[in-house]
């Protein structure tokens, strides 16, 4: 199997004063290249913690995590930064665009940190075209609608050709119609490019559109439903 | 990320908050301008004083009566009323001995006092010097018209006077065409035989406001001294500037012998022009450092302003930092970003400050010239290099703490920051 993500016994413990909060407890699963996965679960169940760990923003307290063949658990901060830059694209609930920069400038950022100077502009333009913002390249975030801003964020997440795109409630700040458009965009990108897509959501309609759903409860893996399982149920 | 990119982004970000960036820069502008202007004024003062001392003559030595650790108030101040033996004409004659004092070229004794000049109802009080013919050579004196005192005037105790241009203007209303007129000094008639060339202010007050009469005439009729043949000061010209120290040594030995004073308790003081130069260089040097130091403090305050703004900026942009890290920025990328911003702030402030300080120095010079002071502030390249590098260092130094705070933010925490 061609695993993009191999997680073995991931545990994340936060200290809240004297109390230990176990945000993740012994979570293990693998994700295949090109898969589309929803992570679901009630609030506080550890979804964001999982996202941060899989996205290499944070290290697990224990357990092993292999992303696209690289063991991440023992990496230092700068190595993690490099892995994020090369292998992960993020889409956040609140867009997180830099208001000083144009759409193009925002999309170029990951390429800048990758040290790419040649063809940077062209790659950013191509990414913006891919999300349907060909005629909004030089607009700044405040000149764009919420849906357009999230499209810029999607373009930014894929400009480095990452192994996975992680989206934490990407439609949470959008109305349902625009949210659907963004979801369709992400689904289309997954189909066309084969980019692995992990979406954190508590919207069952969105989860319904992905092949696989991982459900968390109190930091533990509660349910892992694959497409075949879905088919069997029906 | 490359360095030019970092500068470009920093400019973009500073441009995004013009008001704040401008005010922060202003702190550095004031600091650097103050340093530049203060150093320029200090250097200008030094150059002007050094220049006026040099104009006295480079080979010049002075001998005063009285033991003093410093200059005893300048010539004409008389003796300090103790047991010191006064300097006399015979002391001066002894210094002319080419064997005992080979480094001495010319000796010009003088007595000095104040007196009132009168012509056609106009009065003017000035310094009257009783001098010998050599005085003109020793003191680099040039005549605008007429001639200086000669040996005949001395021998005949003649009533002739050379006027400084200011004194001439004070009683005649003009300084030219006055040779041949007869004026009164302390009521006694004197014929004007010459007028000196205007020299401007000097270290001992203006030499332009002065009157010179033959030594013997002054001694006999105008300036009474307790001891016969007493002189107030002996001016000596050494054979060369290099011979000044040995001339000083020879002069001291001769007078010591004549006054029979043990070594170490001299009752006279030999002062060289180099002594004046180094004394004033020390004074103006201290003054310059003092002024520069005060200005430096304002530069420091400007630096603290930068740190303050950078800390605010880091806090405000926590989410931005988190995002940049999520996109792959390493610690050093963030560090470079914020250090570039703070250095640019202070460097821009430095450049504007240099121009501003230059302007201040220029205006000070104009005002000084307009009010009749011969004083030009000097903006040295050393001051420019000093304040530019100092302001860049300040930007770096005060930027390091905020920048490292930004660089060490945890991406997860930073992204969650509201
Ligand atoms: N930085 C933190 N410090 C302490 N506890 C935390 C921290 N982040 C998350 N937690 C705790 O870990 C648990 C999981 O949180 P999170 O992953 O944000 O859940 P979700 O995204 O599913 O709502 C919660 O109990 C939360 O309070
Ligand atoms: Mg969450």
XYZ file of C-alpha atoms and ligand atoms in Angstrom:
680
model
C 0.000 0.000 0.000
C 1.153 3.584 -0.699
C 0.585 5.243 2.659
C 0.841 9.003 2.919
C 0.111 8.949 6.614
C 1.080 6.268 9.085
C 0.083 7.037 12.659
C 1.000 4.576 15.418
C -0.303 5.070 18.941
C -0.366 8.860 18.734
C -0.851 10.416 22.140
C -0.986 14.113 22.953
C -1.068 15.253 26.554
C -1.563 18.856 27.637
C -0.790 20.016 31.140
C -3.431 22.297 32.563
C -1.804 23.319 35.810
C -1.704 20.062 37.764
C -4.144 18.220 35.538
C -3.231 16.231 32.500
C -5.568 16.607 29.555
C -5.291 13.747 27.089
C -6.281 15.336 23.798
C -5.276 12.206 21.853
C -5.035 8.682 23.276
C -3.267 5.926 21.380
C -4.683 6.786 18.008
C -3.484 4.595 15.125
C -4.531 4.648 11.477
C -3.092 4.899 7.974
C -4.187 7.040 5.070
C -3.556 6.055 1.490
C -2.250 8.460 -1.129
C -5.074 10.252 -2.900
C -7.633 9.390 -0.231
C -10.196 11.907 0.972
C -10.889 11.705 4.694
C -13.211 13.524 7.055
C -12.348 13.815 10.702
C -15.468 14.189 12.812
C -16.350 14.272 16.456
C -17.975 16.450 19.087
C -16.335 19.642 20.257
C -13.279 18.992 22.421
C -12.812 15.490 21.100
C -9.353 16.235 19.732
C -10.009 17.028 16.080
C -7.861 20.150 15.986
C -5.124 18.462 17.965
C -5.156 15.668 15.405
C -4.995 18.203 12.564
C -2.043 19.996 14.152
C -0.199 16.764 14.663
C -0.853 15.424 11.163
C 0.020 18.850 9.730
C 3.355 18.867 11.610
C 2.467 22.059 13.473
C 2.973 20.168 16.712
C 4.683 16.977 17.844
C 2.828 14.103 19.514
C 3.723 13.455 23.153
C 4.321 9.847 22.230
C 3.725 7.504 19.323
C 5.129 7.503 15.832
C 4.000 9.517 12.873
C 5.340 8.975 9.378
C 4.319 11.535 6.754
C 5.054 10.649 3.137
C 7.897 8.395 4.212
C 9.473 10.805 6.712
C 9.354 10.104 10.421
C 8.201 13.336 11.974
C 7.954 12.549 15.677
C 11.593 13.338 16.471
C 12.133 16.329 14.198
C 13.218 19.748 15.484
C 11.310 22.969 14.829
C 13.111 23.919 11.639
C 12.850 20.413 10.195
C 9.122 20.487 10.929
C 8.890 23.857 9.176
C 10.551 22.381 6.124
C 8.205 19.360 6.112
C 5.170 21.639 6.403
C 6.478 23.714 3.548
C 7.073 20.779 1.213
C 4.378 18.278 2.115
C 1.428 20.028 3.742
C -1.060 22.614 2.553
C -3.380 24.240 5.090
C -6.845 25.671 4.668
C -8.145 27.353 7.811
C -11.635 28.161 8.934
C -10.775 31.876 9.137
C -8.866 32.013 5.793
C -5.718 33.499 7.417
C -4.662 35.638 4.480
C -2.227 38.522 4.977
C -4.173 41.693 4.307
C -1.096 43.621 3.146
C -0.511 41.233 0.280
C -2.483 40.716 -2.926
C -4.051 37.353 -3.719
C -0.961 36.608 -5.767
C 1.369 37.648 -2.930
C -0.471 35.423 -0.486
C -0.276 32.435 -2.779
C 3.426 33.074 -3.362
C 4.279 32.906 0.348
C 4.894 29.132 0.598
C 7.107 29.340 -2.504
C 9.097 32.154 -0.907
C 9.784 30.056 2.173
C 10.719 27.178 -0.116
C 13.413 29.454 -1.539
C 11.904 29.354 -5.006
C 12.473 32.532 -6.999
C 12.269 31.384 -10.583
C 8.798 30.847 -11.951
C 7.284 31.736 -8.606
C 4.839 34.223 -10.021
C 3.753 31.850 -12.783
C 3.137 29.001 -10.349
C 1.079 31.267 -8.102
C -0.911 32.466 -11.106
C -1.554 28.897 -12.188
C -2.778 27.998 -8.698
C -5.146 30.967 -8.663
C -6.442 30.012 -12.089
C -7.054 26.495 -10.833
C -9.377 27.830 -8.125
C -11.181 30.121 -10.602
C -9.656 33.475 -9.541
C -7.905 34.311 -12.778
C -9.314 37.852 -12.770
C -8.767 38.587 -9.058
C -5.014 38.076 -8.819
C -4.048 41.594 -7.757
C -6.942 42.080 -5.346
C -6.227 42.302 -1.658
C -8.183 40.132 0.786
C -10.528 42.946 1.865
C -11.508 43.429 -1.766
C -12.667 39.818 -2.006
C -15.768 38.006 -0.745
C -15.471 35.287 1.908
C -15.759 32.537 -0.694
C -13.106 34.178 -2.862
C -10.793 34.562 0.106
C -11.122 30.879 0.891
C -10.371 30.103 -2.749
C -7.158 32.111 -2.419
C -6.376 30.043 0.686
C -6.989 26.846 -1.281
C -4.714 28.078 -4.054
C -2.051 28.835 -1.422
C -2.417 25.317 0.022
C -1.791 23.596 -3.288
C 0.844 25.864 -4.836
C 3.712 23.786 -3.406
C 2.230 20.517 -4.727
C 1.947 19.099 -1.191
C 1.382 15.433 -0.345
C -1.670 16.338 1.744
C -4.014 19.268 2.124
C -5.450 19.727 5.597
C -8.605 21.760 5.966
C -9.902 22.575 9.461
C -13.608 23.362 9.066
C -12.980 25.142 5.746
C -16.635 26.070 5.300
C -17.242 27.095 8.912
C -17.159 30.813 8.154
C -19.115 30.634 4.891
C -22.816 30.409 4.128
C -24.030 27.021 2.909
C -24.117 27.864 -0.800
C -20.574 29.242 -0.866
C -19.473 26.444 1.489
C -20.735 23.931 -1.045
C -18.724 25.634 -3.788
C -15.557 25.407 -1.709
C -16.235 21.738 -0.958
C -16.801 21.039 -4.659
C -13.528 22.813 -5.404
C -11.650 20.670 -2.874
C -13.306 17.493 -4.181
C -12.438 18.420 -7.752
C -8.800 19.100 -6.842
C -8.641 15.724 -5.109
C -10.003 14.009 -8.179
C -7.942 15.892 -10.763
C -4.629 16.006 -8.944
C -4.906 13.058 -6.653
C -3.905 15.205 -3.656
C -4.706 13.560 -0.337
C -7.342 15.625 1.442
C -8.125 15.637 5.160
C -11.092 17.709 6.227
C -12.059 18.401 9.825
C -15.786 19.031 10.013
C -18.853 18.420 12.074
C -21.140 18.796 9.082
C -22.478 15.294 8.189
C -23.272 16.477 4.648
C -19.615 17.198 4.054
C -18.540 13.929 5.631
C -20.984 12.206 3.348
C -18.987 13.434 0.324
C -15.688 11.903 1.415
C -14.747 8.268 0.944
C -13.734 7.807 4.525
C -14.744 9.190 7.910
C -12.657 9.019 11.065
C -14.619 9.772 14.202
C -12.995 10.837 17.462
C -14.439 10.778 20.954
C -12.530 12.002 24.007
C -9.284 11.732 22.118
C -9.824 8.135 21.105
C -10.537 6.673 17.683
C -14.238 5.941 17.916
C -15.089 4.909 14.371
C -13.235 4.516 11.062
C -15.653 4.115 8.174
C -14.236 3.462 4.714
C -16.028 3.613 1.373
C -16.397 -0.140 1.260
C -18.018 -0.075 4.682
C -20.418 2.608 3.477
C -21.254 0.535 0.459
C -21.825 -2.524 2.624
C -24.184 -0.574 4.855
C -26.269 0.489 1.869
C 14.025 33.837 1.893
C 16.617 36.108 0.380
C 17.815 39.344 1.935
C 16.474 41.689 -0.734
C 13.114 39.989 -0.400
C 13.238 40.521 3.345
C 13.946 44.229 2.837
C 11.151 44.512 0.327
C 8.672 42.816 2.655
C 9.817 44.922 5.591
C 9.268 48.104 3.576
C 5.826 46.839 2.629
C 4.961 46.170 6.223
C 6.337 49.496 7.507
C 4.440 51.227 4.736
C 1.283 49.513 5.959
C 1.398 51.555 9.163
C 2.796 54.883 8.018
C 1.877 56.944 11.071
C 3.427 54.536 13.510
C 6.546 53.947 11.431
C 6.937 57.692 10.956
C 6.767 58.467 14.658
C 9.211 55.700 15.472
C 11.606 56.969 12.835
C 11.240 60.480 14.260
C 12.780 59.330 17.544
C 15.900 58.186 15.709
C 15.911 61.262 13.462
C 16.048 63.534 16.503
C 18.752 61.443 18.131
C 21.002 61.263 15.082
C 20.418 64.917 14.175
C 21.382 65.896 17.717
C 24.569 63.812 17.582
C 25.561 65.219 14.183
C 24.810 68.819 15.146
C 26.507 68.589 18.547
C 29.654 67.002 17.161
C 29.699 69.570 14.359
C 29.436 72.449 16.824
C 32.102 70.905 19.054
C 34.491 70.304 16.147
C 33.794 73.778 14.796
C 34.564 75.345 18.160
C 37.791 73.370 18.354
C 38.851 74.367 14.853
C 38.036 78.027 15.456
C 39.978 78.162 18.727
C 42.908 76.214 17.312
C 42.917 78.534 14.327
C 43.001 81.679 16.425
C 45.774 80.296 18.611
C 47.788 79.348 15.540
C 47.349 82.873 14.219
C 49.364 84.132 17.194
C 52.444 82.578 15.644
C 53.686 79.030 15.596
C 57.132 79.556 17.151
C 55.875 81.648 20.024
C 56.709 81.311 23.737
C 55.510 83.503 26.594
C 57.263 84.096 29.881
C 55.150 85.414 32.749
C 56.169 86.299 36.221
C 54.754 84.133 38.976
C 54.782 80.402 39.482
C 51.617 78.952 38.148
C 50.500 75.509 37.253
C 48.396 76.955 34.495
C 48.457 80.181 32.538
C 48.380 83.078 35.043
C 45.465 84.883 33.555
C 47.312 85.933 30.449
C 49.711 88.777 29.865
C 49.140 92.028 31.671
C 47.668 90.481 34.747
C 50.752 91.485 36.713
C 52.270 89.547 39.525
C 50.250 87.821 42.168
C 51.626 89.840 45.074
C 53.906 87.261 46.648
C 57.670 87.019 46.974
C 58.233 86.238 43.317
C 60.869 88.355 41.681
C 59.439 90.222 38.717
C 60.778 89.770 35.206
C 62.994 92.638 34.112
C 64.550 94.044 30.985
C 67.851 92.476 31.960
C 66.137 89.060 32.106
C 64.971 89.716 28.581
C 68.455 90.795 27.500
C 69.945 87.662 29.025
C 67.645 85.527 26.873
C 69.209 87.044 23.764
C 72.522 85.312 24.540
C 73.071 83.082 21.484
C 75.278 80.683 23.444
C 73.059 80.145 26.466
C 69.899 80.153 24.358
C 70.682 78.941 20.835
C 67.063 78.033 20.160
C 65.865 81.567 20.800
C 65.568 83.765 17.744
C 63.977 86.958 18.993
C 63.029 88.358 22.386
C 60.323 90.995 22.834
C 59.611 92.237 26.345
C 56.412 94.189 26.936
C 54.544 96.044 29.593
C 50.832 96.420 29.353
C 48.141 98.512 30.942
C 44.809 100.097 30.201
C 44.523 103.647 29.011
C 42.100 106.057 27.411
C 42.650 107.300 23.872
C 41.183 110.676 22.962
C 40.793 112.463 19.629
C 38.522 115.430 18.953
C 36.271 114.601 21.894
C 35.997 110.856 21.116
C 37.146 108.529 23.894
C 38.085 104.876 23.845
C 39.630 102.735 26.533
C 42.015 100.078 25.348
C 45.077 98.009 26.169
C 48.291 100.008 25.855
C 51.375 97.902 25.234
C 54.887 99.174 25.591
C 56.873 97.160 23.055
C 60.187 96.933 21.202
C 60.662 96.729 17.385
C 60.962 92.921 17.507
C 57.410 92.672 18.859
C 55.963 93.097 15.362
C 57.947 90.120 14.062
C 57.395 87.914 17.083
C 53.634 88.505 17.070
C 53.176 88.278 13.266
C 51.958 91.822 13.183
C 51.266 93.449 9.835
C 50.590 97.104 9.197
C 47.772 98.339 7.014
C 49.508 101.681 6.768
C 52.439 103.496 8.271
C 55.350 101.844 10.010
C 56.089 100.066 13.267
C 58.149 101.313 16.232
C 61.880 101.411 15.433
C 65.057 101.670 17.471
C 65.081 105.468 17.136
C 61.657 105.725 18.769
C 62.905 103.558 21.620
C 66.076 105.509 22.204
C 64.322 108.851 21.966
C 61.371 107.748 24.119
C 59.260 109.269 21.415
C 55.534 109.846 21.721
C 54.391 107.728 18.802
C 51.626 105.121 18.696
C 50.491 102.246 16.438
C 46.728 101.706 16.615
C 44.694 98.561 16.131
C 41.959 99.121 13.496
C 39.139 98.907 16.063
C 40.745 101.510 18.266
C 41.314 103.751 15.266
C 37.669 103.464 14.253
C 36.603 104.111 17.844
C 38.193 107.550 17.938
C 38.508 108.540 14.266
C 35.473 106.809 12.837
C 37.706 105.144 10.236
C 40.956 103.178 10.170
C 42.606 104.584 7.056
C 44.370 107.871 6.517
C 44.956 108.446 10.216
C 48.761 108.295 10.111
C 50.177 111.665 11.088
C 47.254 112.616 13.332
C 47.981 113.392 16.957
C 45.871 111.768 19.623
C 46.025 111.867 23.388
C 46.692 108.870 25.588
C 45.833 109.529 29.199
C 46.013 113.184 28.314
C 49.502 113.090 26.741
C 49.902 113.789 23.027
C 51.026 110.904 20.769
C 51.510 110.926 17.004
C 49.927 108.043 15.091
C 52.597 106.373 12.932
C 50.794 103.199 11.878
C 47.615 101.081 11.882
C 47.684 97.286 12.090
C 45.810 94.918 9.782
C 42.540 93.601 11.234
C 43.045 90.105 12.665
C 39.685 89.358 14.241
C 39.148 88.013 17.734
C 41.925 85.958 19.245
C 42.475 83.838 22.296
C 43.496 86.883 24.346
C 40.727 89.174 23.283
C 40.914 91.293 20.179
C 44.324 92.443 19.040
C 42.455 94.930 16.876
C 41.442 96.937 19.918
C 44.938 97.918 21.058
C 47.571 100.608 21.030
C 51.333 100.027 20.851
C 53.892 102.582 21.993
C 57.677 102.397 22.411
C 58.701 100.393 25.472
C 60.802 103.189 26.929
C 58.036 105.739 26.487
C 55.532 103.518 28.282
C 58.002 102.814 31.058
C 58.792 106.463 31.612
C 55.419 108.089 31.176
C 52.426 105.794 31.153
C 52.778 102.456 32.885
C 54.415 102.639 36.282
C 55.805 99.453 37.792
C 57.192 98.915 41.323
C 60.564 97.610 40.237
C 62.810 99.456 37.812
C 62.869 97.910 34.332
C 60.090 95.527 35.248
C 58.284 93.899 32.320
C 54.920 92.107 32.353
C 55.592 89.504 29.736
C 58.440 88.443 27.507
C 57.468 87.162 24.075
C 60.020 84.854 22.523
C 60.269 83.524 19.023
C 62.044 80.189 18.712
C 64.198 79.526 15.657
C 61.640 76.990 14.451
C 58.468 75.279 15.603
C 60.534 72.164 16.390
C 62.887 74.233 18.563
C 60.070 75.447 20.840
C 60.600 72.770 23.544
C 64.385 73.322 23.696
C 63.860 77.101 23.683
C 61.502 76.681 26.615
C 64.164 74.655 28.420
C 66.906 77.212 27.753
C 64.749 80.148 28.802
C 63.780 78.417 32.038
C 67.405 77.645 32.889
C 68.567 81.204 32.274
C 65.843 82.840 34.362
C 66.221 80.226 37.094
C 69.891 81.117 37.352
C 69.239 84.838 37.376
C 66.452 84.590 39.960
C 68.435 82.021 41.972
C 65.401 79.810 42.460
C 65.766 76.141 43.240
C 64.473 73.798 40.560
C 60.793 73.013 41.077
C 59.875 76.323 42.752
C 60.146 78.664 39.784
C 58.846 82.200 40.244
C 58.015 82.464 36.550
C 56.144 80.503 33.959
C 57.109 79.654 30.407
C 54.140 78.938 28.276
C 54.318 77.756 24.695
C 51.773 78.028 21.996
C 51.620 74.227 21.929
C 50.580 74.359 25.581
C 47.678 76.591 24.659
C 46.758 74.346 21.779
C 46.734 71.204 23.854
C 44.915 72.901 26.730
C 42.161 74.113 24.453
C 42.095 70.843 22.543
C 41.458 69.079 25.854
C 38.728 71.526 26.842
C 36.909 71.396 23.521
C 37.444 67.636 23.327
C 35.696 67.174 26.669
C 32.989 69.580 25.548
C 32.444 67.650 22.321
C 32.249 64.318 24.110
C 29.835 65.809 26.631
C 27.552 67.259 23.957
C 27.803 64.122 21.869
C 27.020 62.018 24.928
C 23.853 63.952 25.687
C 22.809 63.629 22.068
C 23.650 59.922 22.260
C 21.175 59.541 25.091
C 18.392 60.840 22.883
C 19.463 58.306 20.276
C 19.172 55.620 22.936
C 15.664 56.822 23.758
C 14.852 56.568 20.065
C 16.111 52.983 20.142
C 13.850 52.148 23.054
C 10.998 53.598 20.994
C 11.834 51.126 18.242
C 11.848 48.232 20.667
C 8.512 49.321 22.067
C 6.903 49.516 18.625
C 8.413 46.220 17.534
C 7.026 44.499 20.642
C 3.575 45.897 19.911
C 3.944 44.842 16.312
C 4.943 41.275 17.232
C 1.927 40.946 19.523
C -0.403 42.371 16.892
C 0.927 40.067 14.253
C 0.966 36.872 16.295
C -1.496 35.208 13.914
C 0.549 36.348 10.932
C 3.633 34.793 12.495
C 1.713 31.584 13.174
C 0.513 31.492 9.587
C 3.981 32.117 8.170
C 5.295 29.279 10.294
C 2.510 27.002 9.114
C 3.518 27.831 5.549
C 7.098 26.823 6.240
C 8.871 29.853 7.742
C 11.785 28.780 9.923
C 12.850 30.596 13.094
C 15.536 32.500 11.243
C 13.084 33.631 8.565
C 10.879 35.265 11.181
C 13.922 36.634 13.013
C 15.242 38.143 9.794
C 11.850 39.625 8.978
C 11.534 41.538 12.239
C 15.199 42.471 12.493
C 15.018 43.877 8.985
C 12.024 45.965 9.964
C 13.657 47.403 13.065
C 16.984 48.028 11.316
C 15.236 49.728 8.425
C 13.340 51.960 10.833
C 16.532 53.130 12.483
C 18.523 53.302 9.266
C 15.891 55.490 7.604
C 15.859 57.583 10.759
C 19.644 57.740 10.609
C 19.754 58.981 7.035
C 17.077 61.636 7.606
C 18.766 62.516 10.891
C 22.111 63.109 9.186
C 20.537 65.480 6.690
C 18.611 67.201 9.454
C 21.675 67.473 11.700
C 23.628 68.871 8.793
C 20.949 71.487 8.300
C 21.053 72.420 11.989
C 24.842 72.747 11.878
C 24.549 74.864 8.736
C 21.990 77.173 10.354
C 24.090 77.485 13.521
C 27.057 78.463 11.349
C 24.955 81.064 9.485
C 23.667 82.540 12.739
C 27.192 82.655 14.166
C 28.515 84.403 11.074
C 25.585 86.832 11.048
C 26.293 87.781 14.664
C 29.938 88.378 13.868
C 31.479 85.197 15.249
C 34.028 83.521 13.095
C 32.719 80.015 13.724
C 31.821 77.251 11.292
C 30.395 73.926 12.533
C 32.177 71.004 10.900
C 30.181 67.897 9.947
C 32.902 65.267 9.809
C 32.671 61.972 7.956
C 33.576 60.335 11.256
C 30.418 61.771 12.814
C 28.336 60.536 9.883
C 29.839 57.058 9.971
C 29.547 56.990 13.751
C 25.884 57.937 13.879
C 24.880 55.775 10.916
C 26.478 52.678 12.338
C 25.288 53.568 15.832
C 21.693 53.894 14.656
C 21.875 50.645 12.673
C 23.304 48.905 15.732
C 20.550 50.391 17.863
C 17.948 49.083 15.430
C 19.529 45.632 15.536
C 20.043 45.621 19.290
C 16.578 46.830 20.196
C 15.080 44.656 17.469
C 16.648 41.425 18.695
C 14.405 40.915 21.684
C 11.085 41.477 19.877
C 12.283 39.500 16.851
C 13.405 36.505 18.873
C 10.109 36.606 20.710
C 8.367 36.379 17.358
C 10.689 33.650 16.096
C 10.106 31.487 19.162
C 6.313 31.581 19.047
C 4.719 28.146 18.858
C 2.859 27.909 15.547
C -0.218 26.258 17.075
C -0.498 28.856 19.838
C 0.163 31.702 17.452
C -2.515 30.538 15.007
C -5.058 30.318 17.811
C -4.257 33.854 19.040
C -7.190 36.265 18.812
N -2.981 24.151 24.156
C -3.804 23.401 24.939
N -3.599 23.368 26.267
C -4.389 22.624 27.057
N -5.407 21.884 26.615
C -5.663 21.898 25.296
C -4.869 22.654 24.395
N -5.355 22.441 23.129
C -6.404 21.617 23.270
N -6.592 21.272 24.559
C -7.595 20.356 25.079
O -7.517 19.163 24.340
C -8.828 18.709 24.040
C -9.008 18.584 22.535
O -9.071 19.866 21.959
P -9.234 20.126 20.407
O -8.270 19.264 19.691
O -9.158 21.584 20.155
O -10.714 19.616 20.150
P -11.683 19.914 18.940
O -10.916 20.570 17.866
O -12.192 18.557 18.554
O -12.781 20.759 19.459
C -9.793 19.680 24.690
O -10.161 19.143 25.936
C -8.981 20.936 24.868
O -9.427 21.619 26.006
Mg -11.297 22.455 16.851
